[in-house]
Amino acid sequence: MEEILSKLLVANSKVIQEGTKELKEAFKKPEAIPALCDVIVSSANPQIRQSAAVLLRRKLGKKRQWSKLNVDTRNRIKQGMLQALVNEQEKLVKNSIAQFIGIIGKHEFPDNTWPELGMYTLSIMTEISQSSYIVHAESFAILFTNILNNITELKTNLAYYTVTTMKNLVPVIGGHQHMINIYHSLLPRVLEIISSTSQEDDKRTCDMFEILEELIEYAVAIVVPHIRLIIDMCLQIASNNSMAKSVQIKAVSVVGWLIRSKGKVVQKHKLVEPIIDVLILLMAQQPDDEGNEEYFLGDPDQFTSITVATQTLDLIALHVPAEKSGDIYAQKAAYLSLAVLAEGCAERIRHKYLEPFLKCVCSAIHNPNPVVRNAALFALGQFAEHLQ
């Protein structure tokens, strides 16, 4: 089909006539319409992509022509054209695709057989102007609930555009208690959608992760009851090496947001240890560039799984309160361990960790319990012997 369309674009009347004849013959076959759709998605030539969109608009301009296509073909065209509209970079081609989508929408809207188009439109409009739409909060609450609770396939355009629209409205849902309640009840479903999409579409997954970042920033009370569910999902994704790096990085970033905002809650749910396990797993990965490895970067666009893991570990140190064991024999074991390290790791401790080691041991010398105090004094003696 692309070869036929290319003949219509040359400045040679004979070739154009030949192409026109071939196109008429092609339209006699049912596969011509899907072939034109494939050209819109796959052709590297923007003129050919635009020509395909214009031909489709003309060919399917009347509802009876659209209705002649079988249901599967119509569904494939609807899904493919929305994706093509999102991906298209050339303005003229994008306009032609949008006009074709408008024609399909005109055929489908009376029977409400294309909800994806409605949600796609809302996802764009709510991104542009959230405050204009929050006045319809009650209607949105019903819409989100009906869609997310009734869809059976989670990796669809409809699910993605619904989550995107929800994300766009997060900054303005404060003060709308019913909306807050709906977000709270639907958040587990949103997590299911993110998880199901994570191995198939990294861009959409990263886009949908942003609803969690927005909620943590603007409506963290919605997130707190689901904090274990969110972190469990993020850790599963982050520790899965078959995932795209961008998805792993986004998952760890969300964990970092939660630690920064609700470190004590993370600790209360005993999630610090599994988080650290995954962070160490990521930090142990072989870097892409051994000679230019950075552990702390300010620009998120340059993050690697190693840098985001390193920075998240730093957030744990900053925002999660230190745990202190009440077991005196566990404390004794800790100070004896420091004492043993003093000989074998003397050089490293002396140059990098001497001050924190001394502070730790000296504070324990005044411990009221003699078991802990004696272990600390022994460690101090070892320091004096080996760390001079």
mmCIF file of C-alpha atoms in Angstrom:
data_model
loop_
_atom_site.group_PDB
_atom_site.id
_atom_site.type_symbol
_atom_site.label_atom_id
_atom_site.label_comp_id
_atom_site.label_asym_id
_atom_site.label_seq_id
_atom_site.Cartn_x
_atom_site.Cartn_y
_atom_site.Cartn_z
ATOM 1 C CA MET A 1 0.000 0.000 0.000
ATOM 2 C CA GLU A 2 2.825 2.412 0.791
ATOM 3 C CA GLU A 3 4.284 1.849 -2.677
ATOM 4 C CA ILE A 4 0.931 2.721 -4.273
ATOM 5 C CA LEU A 5 0.601 5.919 -2.230
ATOM 6 C CA SER A 6 4.133 6.959 -3.123
ATOM 7 C CA LYS A 7 3.138 6.934 -6.806
ATOM 8 C CA LEU A 8 0.418 9.506 -6.072
ATOM 9 C CA LEU A 9 2.984 11.956 -4.716
ATOM 10 C CA VAL A 10 5.370 12.158 -7.676
ATOM 11 C CA ALA A 11 5.348 14.947 -10.273
ATOM 12 C CA ASN A 12 4.660 12.579 -13.156
ATOM 13 C CA SER A 13 1.094 12.300 -14.459
ATOM 14 C CA LYS A 14 1.656 8.846 -15.926
ATOM 15 C CA VAL A 15 2.901 7.478 -12.607
ATOM 16 C CA ILE A 16 0.002 9.179 -10.779
ATOM 17 C CA GLN A 17 -2.508 7.550 -13.157
ATOM 18 C CA GLU A 18 -0.854 4.191 -12.597
ATOM 19 C CA GLY A 19 -1.012 4.662 -8.820
ATOM 20 C CA THR A 20 -4.669 5.757 -8.964
ATOM 21 C CA LYS A 21 -5.585 2.643 -10.926
ATOM 22 C CA GLU A 22 -3.744 0.417 -8.458
ATOM 23 C CA LEU A 23 -5.446 2.146 -5.523
ATOM 24 C CA LYS A 24 -8.910 1.530 -7.021
ATOM 25 C CA GLU A 25 -8.061 -2.145 -7.396
ATOM 26 C CA ALA A 26 -6.712 -2.295 -3.851
ATOM 27 C CA PHE A 27 -9.939 -0.822 -2.428
ATOM 28 C CA LYS A 28 -11.876 -3.764 -3.851
ATOM 29 C CA LYS A 29 -10.211 -5.952 -1.213
ATOM 30 C CA PRO A 30 -11.230 -5.853 2.492
ATOM 31 C CA GLU A 31 -7.626 -5.674 3.668
ATOM 32 C CA ALA A 32 -7.127 -2.237 2.031
ATOM 33 C CA ILE A 33 -8.445 -0.279 5.031
ATOM 34 C CA PRO A 34 -6.220 -2.027 7.632
ATOM 35 C CA ALA A 35 -3.297 -1.626 5.221
ATOM 36 C CA LEU A 36 -3.808 2.152 5.145
ATOM 37 C CA CYS A 37 -3.869 2.183 8.944
ATOM 38 C CA ASP A 38 -0.582 0.283 8.984
ATOM 39 C CA VAL A 39 0.919 2.914 6.675
ATOM 40 C CA ILE A 40 -0.040 5.688 9.122
ATOM 41 C CA VAL A 41 1.738 3.853 11.923
ATOM 42 C CA SER A 42 4.792 2.522 10.099
ATOM 43 C CA SER A 43 5.715 4.737 7.130
ATOM 44 C CA ALA A 44 8.810 6.895 7.545
ATOM 45 C CA ASN A 45 7.479 9.405 4.986
ATOM 46 C CA PRO A 46 5.160 12.023 6.584
ATOM 47 C CA GLN A 47 3.519 12.828 3.226
ATOM 48 C CA ILE A 48 2.557 9.193 2.779
ATOM 49 C CA ARG A 49 1.247 9.003 6.367
ATOM 50 C CA GLN A 50 -0.860 12.093 5.768
ATOM 51 C CA SER A 51 -2.176 10.755 2.445
ATOM 52 C CA ALA A 52 -3.214 7.518 4.154
ATOM 53 C CA ALA A 53 -5.120 9.446 6.848
ATOM 54 C CA VAL A 54 -6.894 11.610 4.246
ATOM 55 C CA LEU A 55 -7.879 8.547 2.186
ATOM 56 C CA LEU A 56 -9.251 6.809 5.267
ATOM 57 C CA ARG A 57 -11.311 9.865 6.178
ATOM 58 C CA ARG A 58 -12.803 9.979 2.691
ATOM 59 C CA LYS A 59 -13.319 6.242 2.389
ATOM 60 C CA LEU A 60 -15.050 5.897 5.770
ATOM 61 C CA GLY A 61 -16.807 9.270 5.837
ATOM 62 C CA LYS A 62 -20.284 7.727 5.825
ATOM 63 C CA LYS A 63 -21.501 5.553 8.676
ATOM 64 C CA ARG A 64 -22.680 2.764 6.351
ATOM 65 C CA GLN A 65 -19.112 2.449 5.005
ATOM 66 C CA TRP A 66 -17.742 2.239 8.546
ATOM 67 C CA SER A 67 -20.424 -0.276 9.564
ATOM 68 C CA LYS A 68 -19.437 -2.620 6.725
ATOM 69 C CA LEU A 69 -16.153 -3.338 8.532
ATOM 70 C CA ASN A 70 -16.258 -6.214 10.990
ATOM 71 C CA VAL A 71 -16.125 -5.418 14.715
ATOM 72 C CA ASP A 72 -12.543 -6.640 15.185
ATOM 73 C CA THR A 73 -11.290 -4.439 12.357
ATOM 74 C CA ARG A 74 -13.149 -1.409 13.726
ATOM 75 C CA ASN A 75 -11.680 -1.966 17.197
ATOM 76 C CA ARG A 76 -8.161 -2.351 15.789
ATOM 77 C CA ILE A 77 -8.537 0.886 13.833
ATOM 78 C CA LYS A 78 -9.843 2.791 16.873
ATOM 79 C CA GLN A 79 -7.016 1.645 19.133
ATOM 80 C CA GLY A 80 -4.348 2.064 16.458
ATOM 81 C CA MET A 81 -5.414 5.580 15.475
ATOM 82 C CA LEU A 82 -5.450 6.876 19.056
ATOM 83 C CA GLN A 83 -1.936 5.522 19.542
ATOM 84 C CA ALA A 84 -0.853 6.992 16.190
ATOM 85 C CA LEU A 85 -2.229 10.392 17.228
ATOM 86 C CA VAL A 86 -0.254 10.277 20.479
ATOM 87 C CA ASN A 87 2.985 9.209 18.762
ATOM 88 C CA GLU A 88 2.822 11.416 15.655
ATOM 89 C CA GLN A 89 5.334 14.298 15.659
ATOM 90 C CA GLU A 90 4.448 16.018 12.359
ATOM 91 C CA LYS A 91 1.734 18.640 12.871
ATOM 92 C CA LEU A 92 0.052 18.224 9.462
ATOM 93 C CA VAL A 93 -0.065 14.453 9.811
ATOM 94 C CA LYS A 94 -1.347 14.759 13.374
ATOM 95 C CA ASN A 95 -4.152 17.040 12.170
ATOM 96 C CA SER A 96 -5.141 14.578 9.448
ATOM 97 C CA ILE A 97 -5.208 11.687 11.927
ATOM 98 C CA ALA A 98 -7.290 13.790 14.334
ATOM 99 C CA GLN A 99 -9.769 14.573 11.541
ATOM 100 C CA PHE A 100 -10.073 10.864 10.736
ATOM 101 C CA ILE A 101 -10.611 10.085 14.438
ATOM 102 C CA GLY A 102 -13.304 12.767 14.466
ATOM 103 C CA ILE A 103 -15.114 10.967 11.640
ATOM 104 C CA ILE A 104 -14.976 7.644 13.520
ATOM 105 C CA GLY A 105 -16.137 9.389 16.687
ATOM 106 C CA LYS A 106 -19.139 10.807 14.828
ATOM 107 C CA HIS A 107 -20.107 7.260 13.832
ATOM 108 C CA GLU A 108 -19.457 5.719 17.264
ATOM 109 C CA PHE A 109 -20.657 8.305 19.800
ATOM 110 C CA PRO A 110 -24.422 7.837 19.305
ATOM 111 C CA ASP A 111 -24.060 4.207 20.435
ATOM 112 C CA ASN A 112 -21.341 4.949 23.047
ATOM 113 C CA THR A 113 -19.086 2.323 21.459
ATOM 114 C CA TRP A 114 -15.811 4.225 21.744
ATOM 115 C CA PRO A 115 -15.276 5.280 25.385
ATOM 116 C CA GLU A 116 -11.486 5.429 24.833
ATOM 117 C CA LEU A 117 -11.881 8.543 22.677
ATOM 118 C CA GLY A 118 -13.842 10.292 25.398
ATOM 119 C CA MET A 119 -11.253 9.454 28.047
ATOM 120 C CA TYR A 120 -8.400 10.410 25.720
ATOM 121 C CA THR A 121 -10.034 13.807 25.186
ATOM 122 C CA LEU A 122 -10.531 14.257 28.939
ATOM 123 C CA SER A 123 -6.910 13.299 29.625
ATOM 124 C CA ILE A 124 -5.765 16.095 27.310
ATOM 125 C CA MET A 125 -8.251 18.702 28.535
ATOM 126 C CA THR A 126 -7.641 18.055 32.241
ATOM 127 C CA GLU A 127 -3.911 18.385 31.668
ATOM 128 C CA ILE A 128 -4.457 21.832 30.184
ATOM 129 C CA SER A 129 -6.913 23.124 32.802
ATOM 130 C CA GLN A 130 -7.577 21.069 35.936
ATOM 131 C CA SER A 131 -9.500 23.782 37.774
ATOM 132 C CA SER A 132 -12.072 24.073 34.982
ATOM 133 C CA TYR A 133 -13.056 20.439 35.405
ATOM 134 C CA ILE A 134 -13.004 19.918 39.183
ATOM 135 C CA VAL A 135 -16.458 21.565 39.333
ATOM 136 C CA HIS A 136 -17.655 18.303 37.771
ATOM 137 C CA ALA A 137 -16.061 16.245 40.563
ATOM 138 C CA GLU A 138 -19.204 14.189 41.238
ATOM 139 C CA SER A 139 -19.474 13.173 37.584
ATOM 140 C CA PHE A 140 -15.773 12.302 37.420
ATOM 141 C CA ALA A 141 -16.102 10.182 40.559
ATOM 142 C CA ILE A 142 -18.877 8.119 38.956
ATOM 143 C CA LEU A 143 -16.974 7.896 35.661
ATOM 144 C CA PHE A 144 -13.698 6.705 37.236
ATOM 145 C CA THR A 145 -15.499 4.161 39.410
ATOM 146 C CA ASN A 146 -17.552 2.700 36.566
ATOM 147 C CA ILE A 147 -14.599 2.395 34.206
ATOM 148 C CA LEU A 148 -11.975 0.992 36.578
ATOM 149 C CA ASN A 149 -14.326 -1.431 38.313
ATOM 150 C CA ASN A 150 -15.806 -2.775 35.087
ATOM 151 C CA ILE A 151 -12.851 -3.156 32.722
ATOM 152 C CA THR A 152 -11.660 -6.750 32.438
ATOM 153 C CA GLU A 153 -8.489 -6.066 30.436
ATOM 154 C CA LEU A 154 -6.112 -3.795 32.344
ATOM 155 C CA LYS A 155 -3.635 -3.071 29.525
ATOM 156 C CA THR A 156 -6.057 -1.056 27.409
ATOM 157 C CA ASN A 157 -6.120 2.523 26.166
ATOM 158 C CA LEU A 158 -9.229 3.105 28.270
ATOM 159 C CA ALA A 159 -7.449 2.111 31.495
ATOM 160 C CA TYR A 160 -4.408 4.242 30.643
ATOM 161 C CA TYR A 161 -6.385 7.377 29.756
ATOM 162 C CA THR A 162 -8.528 6.992 32.889
ATOM 163 C CA VAL A 163 -5.473 6.823 35.163
ATOM 164 C CA THR A 164 -3.937 9.767 33.277
ATOM 165 C CA THR A 165 -7.080 11.855 33.787
ATOM 166 C CA MET A 166 -7.118 10.930 37.489
ATOM 167 C CA LYS A 167 -3.474 12.010 37.735
ATOM 168 C CA ASN A 168 -4.205 15.372 36.128
ATOM 169 C CA LEU A 169 -6.919 16.158 38.678
ATOM 170 C CA VAL A 170 -4.914 15.256 41.803
ATOM 171 C CA PRO A 171 -3.639 18.826 42.462
ATOM 172 C CA VAL A 172 -7.216 20.140 42.721
ATOM 173 C CA ILE A 173 -9.109 17.384 44.571
ATOM 174 C CA GLY A 174 -8.353 18.867 47.993
ATOM 175 C CA GLY A 175 -11.603 19.970 49.647
ATOM 176 C CA HIS A 176 -13.667 17.520 47.583
ATOM 177 C CA GLN A 177 -14.115 14.759 50.139
ATOM 178 C CA HIS A 178 -16.160 12.504 47.872
ATOM 179 C CA MET A 179 -13.426 12.674 45.230
ATOM 180 C CA ILE A 180 -10.780 11.910 47.871
ATOM 181 C CA ASN A 181 -12.786 8.866 48.983
ATOM 182 C CA ILE A 182 -13.053 7.641 45.387
ATOM 183 C CA TYR A 183 -9.305 7.981 44.823
ATOM 184 C CA HIS A 184 -8.709 6.066 48.056
ATOM 185 C CA SER A 185 -11.015 3.220 47.011
ATOM 186 C CA LEU A 186 -9.657 3.042 43.440
ATOM 187 C CA LEU A 187 -5.940 3.233 44.261
ATOM 188 C CA PRO A 188 -5.482 -0.585 44.532
ATOM 189 C CA ARG A 189 -7.053 -0.906 41.067
ATOM 190 C CA VAL A 190 -4.709 1.769 39.723
ATOM 191 C CA LEU A 191 -1.763 -0.213 41.115
ATOM 192 C CA GLU A 192 -3.028 -3.330 39.312
ATOM 193 C CA ILE A 193 -3.127 -1.390 36.037
ATOM 194 C CA ILE A 194 0.407 -0.038 36.529
ATOM 195 C CA SER A 195 1.728 -3.495 37.397
ATOM 196 C CA SER A 196 0.026 -5.206 34.441
ATOM 197 C CA THR A 197 1.395 -2.621 32.000
ATOM 198 C CA SER A 198 4.926 -2.535 33.439
ATOM 199 C CA GLN A 199 6.462 -5.284 31.277
ATOM 200 C CA GLU A 200 4.831 -4.271 28.008
ATOM 201 C CA ASP A 201 4.859 -0.471 27.775
ATOM 202 C CA ASP A 202 7.571 1.345 29.725
ATOM 203 C CA LYS A 203 6.492 4.847 28.655
ATOM 204 C CA ARG A 204 2.894 4.403 29.739
ATOM 205 C CA THR A 205 3.997 2.748 32.974
ATOM 206 C CA CYS A 206 6.248 5.699 33.825
ATOM 207 C CA ASP A 207 3.402 8.094 32.979
ATOM 208 C CA MET A 208 1.020 6.249 35.304
ATOM 209 C CA PHE A 209 3.578 6.099 38.135
ATOM 210 C CA GLU A 210 3.238 9.886 38.235
ATOM 211 C CA ILE A 211 -0.224 9.603 39.808
ATOM 212 C CA LEU A 212 1.526 8.207 42.906
ATOM 213 C CA GLU A 213 4.017 11.083 42.960
ATOM 214 C CA GLU A 214 1.165 13.588 42.604
ATOM 215 C CA LEU A 215 -0.829 11.944 45.401
ATOM 216 C CA ILE A 216 2.196 11.928 47.726
ATOM 217 C CA GLU A 217 2.710 15.630 47.060
ATOM 218 C CA TYR A 218 -0.894 16.883 47.125
ATOM 219 C CA ALA A 219 -3.024 14.264 48.922
ATOM 220 C CA VAL A 220 -0.746 11.976 50.916
ATOM 221 C CA ALA A 221 -3.633 10.936 53.202
ATOM 222 C CA ILE A 222 -4.991 8.898 50.264
ATOM 223 C CA VAL A 223 -1.691 7.048 49.952
ATOM 224 C CA VAL A 224 -0.914 6.226 53.604
ATOM 225 C CA PRO A 225 -3.463 3.379 54.045
ATOM 226 C CA HIS A 226 -2.060 1.717 50.909
ATOM 227 C CA ILE A 227 1.627 2.325 51.637
ATOM 228 C CA ARG A 228 2.517 -1.369 51.987
ATOM 229 C CA LEU A 229 0.697 -2.222 48.749
ATOM 230 C CA ILE A 230 2.476 0.575 46.874
ATOM 231 C CA ILE A 231 5.954 -0.265 48.169
ATOM 232 C CA ASP A 232 5.484 -4.003 47.577
ATOM 233 C CA MET A 233 4.572 -3.304 43.940
ATOM 234 C CA CYS A 234 7.472 -0.877 43.497
ATOM 235 C CA LEU A 235 9.977 -3.345 44.967
ATOM 236 C CA GLN A 236 8.715 -6.177 42.749
ATOM 237 C CA ILE A 237 9.171 -4.000 39.677
ATOM 238 C CA ALA A 238 12.528 -2.575 40.797
ATOM 239 C CA SER A 239 13.999 -6.026 41.508
ATOM 240 C CA ASN A 240 12.840 -7.514 38.192
ATOM 241 C CA ASN A 241 15.764 -7.340 35.766
ATOM 242 C CA SER A 242 13.484 -8.011 32.799
ATOM 243 C CA MET A 243 11.879 -4.597 33.322
ATOM 244 C CA ALA A 244 12.956 -1.553 31.338
ATOM 245 C CA LYS A 245 15.498 0.525 33.290
ATOM 246 C CA SER A 246 13.220 3.565 33.109
ATOM 247 C CA VAL A 247 10.439 1.628 34.853
ATOM 248 C CA GLN A 248 12.806 0.343 37.559
ATOM 249 C CA ILE A 249 14.066 3.892 38.163
ATOM 250 C CA LYS A 250 10.512 5.259 38.387
ATOM 251 C CA ALA A 251 9.514 2.547 40.869
ATOM 252 C CA VAL A 252 12.472 3.322 43.151
ATOM 253 C CA SER A 253 11.771 7.055 42.825
ATOM 254 C CA VAL A 254 8.246 6.522 44.167
ATOM 255 C CA VAL A 255 9.710 4.624 47.131
ATOM 256 C CA GLY A 256 12.004 7.616 47.697
ATOM 257 C CA TRP A 257 9.024 9.994 47.639
ATOM 258 C CA LEU A 258 7.282 7.880 50.283
ATOM 259 C CA ILE A 259 10.376 7.732 52.494
ATOM 260 C CA ARG A 260 10.826 11.500 52.263
ATOM 261 C CA SER A 261 7.173 12.169 53.063
ATOM 262 C CA LYS A 262 6.224 9.310 55.416
ATOM 263 C CA GLY A 263 9.446 7.751 56.702
ATOM 264 C CA LYS A 264 7.961 6.841 60.082
ATOM 265 C CA VAL A 265 4.988 5.090 58.452
ATOM 266 C CA VAL A 266 7.366 3.119 56.215
ATOM 267 C CA GLN A 267 9.286 2.089 59.324
ATOM 268 C CA LYS A 268 6.094 1.232 61.234
ATOM 269 C CA HIS A 269 5.096 -1.221 58.498
ATOM 270 C CA LYS A 270 8.561 -2.865 58.729
ATOM 271 C CA LEU A 271 9.331 -2.002 55.114
ATOM 272 C CA VAL A 272 12.794 -0.510 55.617
ATOM 273 C CA GLU A 273 14.629 -3.849 55.477
ATOM 274 C CA PRO A 274 12.999 -5.125 52.230
ATOM 275 C CA ILE A 275 13.584 -1.693 50.671
ATOM 276 C CA ILE A 276 17.283 -1.785 51.576
ATOM 277 C CA ASP A 277 17.572 -5.348 50.209
ATOM 278 C CA VAL A 278 16.307 -4.195 46.802
ATOM 279 C CA LEU A 279 18.435 -1.030 46.845
ATOM 280 C CA ILE A 280 21.583 -3.069 47.495
ATOM 281 C CA LEU A 281 20.578 -5.440 44.686
ATOM 282 C CA LEU A 282 20.352 -2.468 42.315
ATOM 283 C CA MET A 283 23.587 -0.901 43.570
ATOM 284 C CA ALA A 284 25.355 -4.213 42.882
ATOM 285 C CA GLN A 285 24.489 -4.066 39.168
ATOM 286 C CA GLN A 286 27.300 -3.577 36.694
ATOM 287 C CA PRO A 287 27.179 0.056 35.469
ATOM 288 C CA ASP A 288 26.899 0.846 31.770
ATOM 289 C CA ASP A 289 30.052 2.965 31.937
ATOM 290 C CA GLU A 290 32.604 1.883 34.568
ATOM 291 C CA GLY A 291 34.833 4.869 33.869
ATOM 292 C CA ASN A 292 32.135 7.507 34.267
ATOM 293 C CA GLU A 293 30.085 6.220 37.173
ATOM 294 C CA GLU A 294 28.151 8.765 39.245
ATOM 295 C CA TYR A 295 26.408 7.913 42.508
ATOM 296 C CA PHE A 296 24.705 11.258 43.199
ATOM 297 C CA LEU A 297 23.169 13.190 40.322
ATOM 298 C CA GLY A 298 20.897 16.220 40.465
ATOM 299 C CA ASP A 299 19.299 15.722 37.047
ATOM 300 C CA PRO A 300 16.609 12.975 37.097
ATOM 301 C CA ASP A 301 16.979 12.583 33.322
ATOM 302 C CA GLN A 302 20.489 11.198 33.917
ATOM 303 C CA PHE A 303 19.510 8.770 36.689
ATOM 304 C CA THR A 304 20.535 5.143 36.428
ATOM 305 C CA SER A 305 19.187 2.347 38.608
ATOM 306 C CA ILE A 306 22.429 2.609 40.627
ATOM 307 C CA THR A 307 22.184 6.366 41.235
ATOM 308 C CA VAL A 308 18.495 6.278 42.160
ATOM 309 C CA ALA A 309 19.142 3.379 44.553
ATOM 310 C CA THR A 310 22.076 5.245 46.153
ATOM 311 C CA GLN A 311 20.032 8.396 46.610
ATOM 312 C CA THR A 312 17.063 6.482 48.023
ATOM 313 C CA LEU A 313 19.354 4.811 50.558
ATOM 314 C CA ASP A 314 20.522 8.292 51.533
ATOM 315 C CA LEU A 315 16.866 9.319 52.002
ATOM 316 C CA ILE A 316 16.378 6.411 54.402
ATOM 317 C CA ALA A 317 19.296 7.670 56.487
ATOM 318 C CA LEU A 318 17.827 11.188 56.504
ATOM 319 C CA HIS A 319 14.123 10.519 57.026
ATOM 320 C CA VAL A 320 13.734 7.181 58.829
ATOM 321 C CA PRO A 321 14.362 7.360 62.593
ATOM 322 C CA ALA A 322 17.220 5.146 63.788
ATOM 323 C CA GLU A 323 16.141 1.976 65.560
ATOM 324 C CA LYS A 324 17.654 1.183 68.947
ATOM 325 C CA SER A 325 17.565 -2.351 70.259
ATOM 326 C CA GLY A 326 16.541 -2.887 73.865
ATOM 327 C CA ASP A 327 18.371 -6.211 73.947
ATOM 328 C CA ILE A 328 21.577 -5.606 75.967
ATOM 329 C CA TYR A 329 23.255 -8.705 74.522
ATOM 330 C CA ALA A 330 22.498 -7.559 70.968
ATOM 331 C CA GLN A 331 24.147 -4.246 71.870
ATOM 332 C CA LYS A 332 27.092 -6.124 73.379
ATOM 333 C CA ALA A 333 27.468 -8.125 70.153
ATOM 334 C CA ALA A 334 27.447 -4.913 68.120
ATOM 335 C CA TYR A 335 30.285 -3.335 70.139
ATOM 336 C CA LEU A 336 32.312 -6.550 70.052
ATOM 337 C CA SER A 337 31.883 -6.576 66.267
ATOM 338 C CA LEU A 338 33.280 -3.043 66.088
ATOM 339 C CA ALA A 339 36.196 -4.161 68.264
ATOM 340 C CA VAL A 340 37.003 -7.038 65.910
ATOM 341 C CA LEU A 341 36.812 -4.744 62.869
ATOM 342 C CA ALA A 342 39.396 -2.409 64.397
ATOM 343 C CA GLU A 343 42.273 -4.763 63.601
ATOM 344 C CA GLY A 344 41.275 -6.174 60.214
ATOM 345 C CA CYS A 345 39.941 -2.906 58.791
ATOM 346 C CA ALA A 346 42.215 -0.477 60.634
ATOM 347 C CA GLU A 347 43.408 1.467 57.586
ATOM 348 C CA ARG A 348 39.915 1.993 56.203
ATOM 349 C CA ILE A 349 38.413 2.952 59.567
ATOM 350 C CA ARG A 350 41.269 5.337 60.415
ATOM 351 C CA HIS A 351 40.894 7.322 57.192
ATOM 352 C CA LYS A 352 37.129 7.240 56.656
ATOM 353 C CA TYR A 353 35.123 6.182 59.692
ATOM 354 C CA LEU A 354 37.169 7.011 62.800
ATOM 355 C CA GLU A 355 34.932 9.819 64.060
ATOM 356 C CA PRO A 356 31.573 7.942 63.870
ATOM 357 C CA PHE A 357 33.198 4.798 65.358
ATOM 358 C CA LEU A 358 34.557 6.791 68.312
ATOM 359 C CA LYS A 359 31.284 8.642 68.864
ATOM 360 C CA CYS A 360 29.349 5.391 68.876
ATOM 361 C CA VAL A 361 31.656 3.615 71.326
ATOM 362 C CA CYS A 362 32.236 6.595 73.636
ATOM 363 C CA SER A 363 28.498 7.135 74.062
ATOM 364 C CA ALA A 364 28.149 3.522 75.237
ATOM 365 C CA ILE A 365 30.844 3.893 77.909
ATOM 366 C CA HIS A 366 28.226 5.736 79.983
ATOM 367 C CA ASN A 367 25.559 3.065 79.463
ATOM 368 C CA PRO A 368 23.969 2.134 82.824
ATOM 369 C CA ASN A 369 24.159 -1.564 82.004
ATOM 370 C CA PRO A 370 27.586 -3.115 82.795
ATOM 371 C CA VAL A 371 27.281 -5.716 80.005
ATOM 372 C CA VAL A 372 27.024 -3.000 77.350
ATOM 373 C CA ARG A 373 29.515 -0.730 79.118
ATOM 374 C CA ASN A 374 32.209 -3.430 79.343
ATOM 375 C CA ALA A 375 31.804 -4.333 75.647
ATOM 376 C CA ALA A 376 32.189 -0.659 74.723
ATOM 377 C CA LEU A 377 35.315 -0.316 76.884
ATOM 378 C CA PHE A 378 36.799 -3.400 75.228
ATOM 379 C CA ALA A 379 36.081 -1.879 71.787
ATOM 380 C CA LEU A 380 37.713 1.389 72.853
ATOM 381 C CA GLY A 381 40.807 -0.535 73.957
ATOM 382 C CA GLN A 382 40.977 -2.233 70.562
ATOM 383 C CA PHE A 383 40.660 1.141 68.859
ATOM 384 C CA ALA A 384 43.528 2.501 70.956
ATOM 385 C CA GLU A 385 45.697 -0.452 69.981
ATOM 386 C CA HIS A 386 44.962 -0.647 66.258
ATOM 387 C CA LEU A 387 43.770 2.791 65.117
ATOM 388 C CA GLN A 388 46.704 4.961 66.257
#
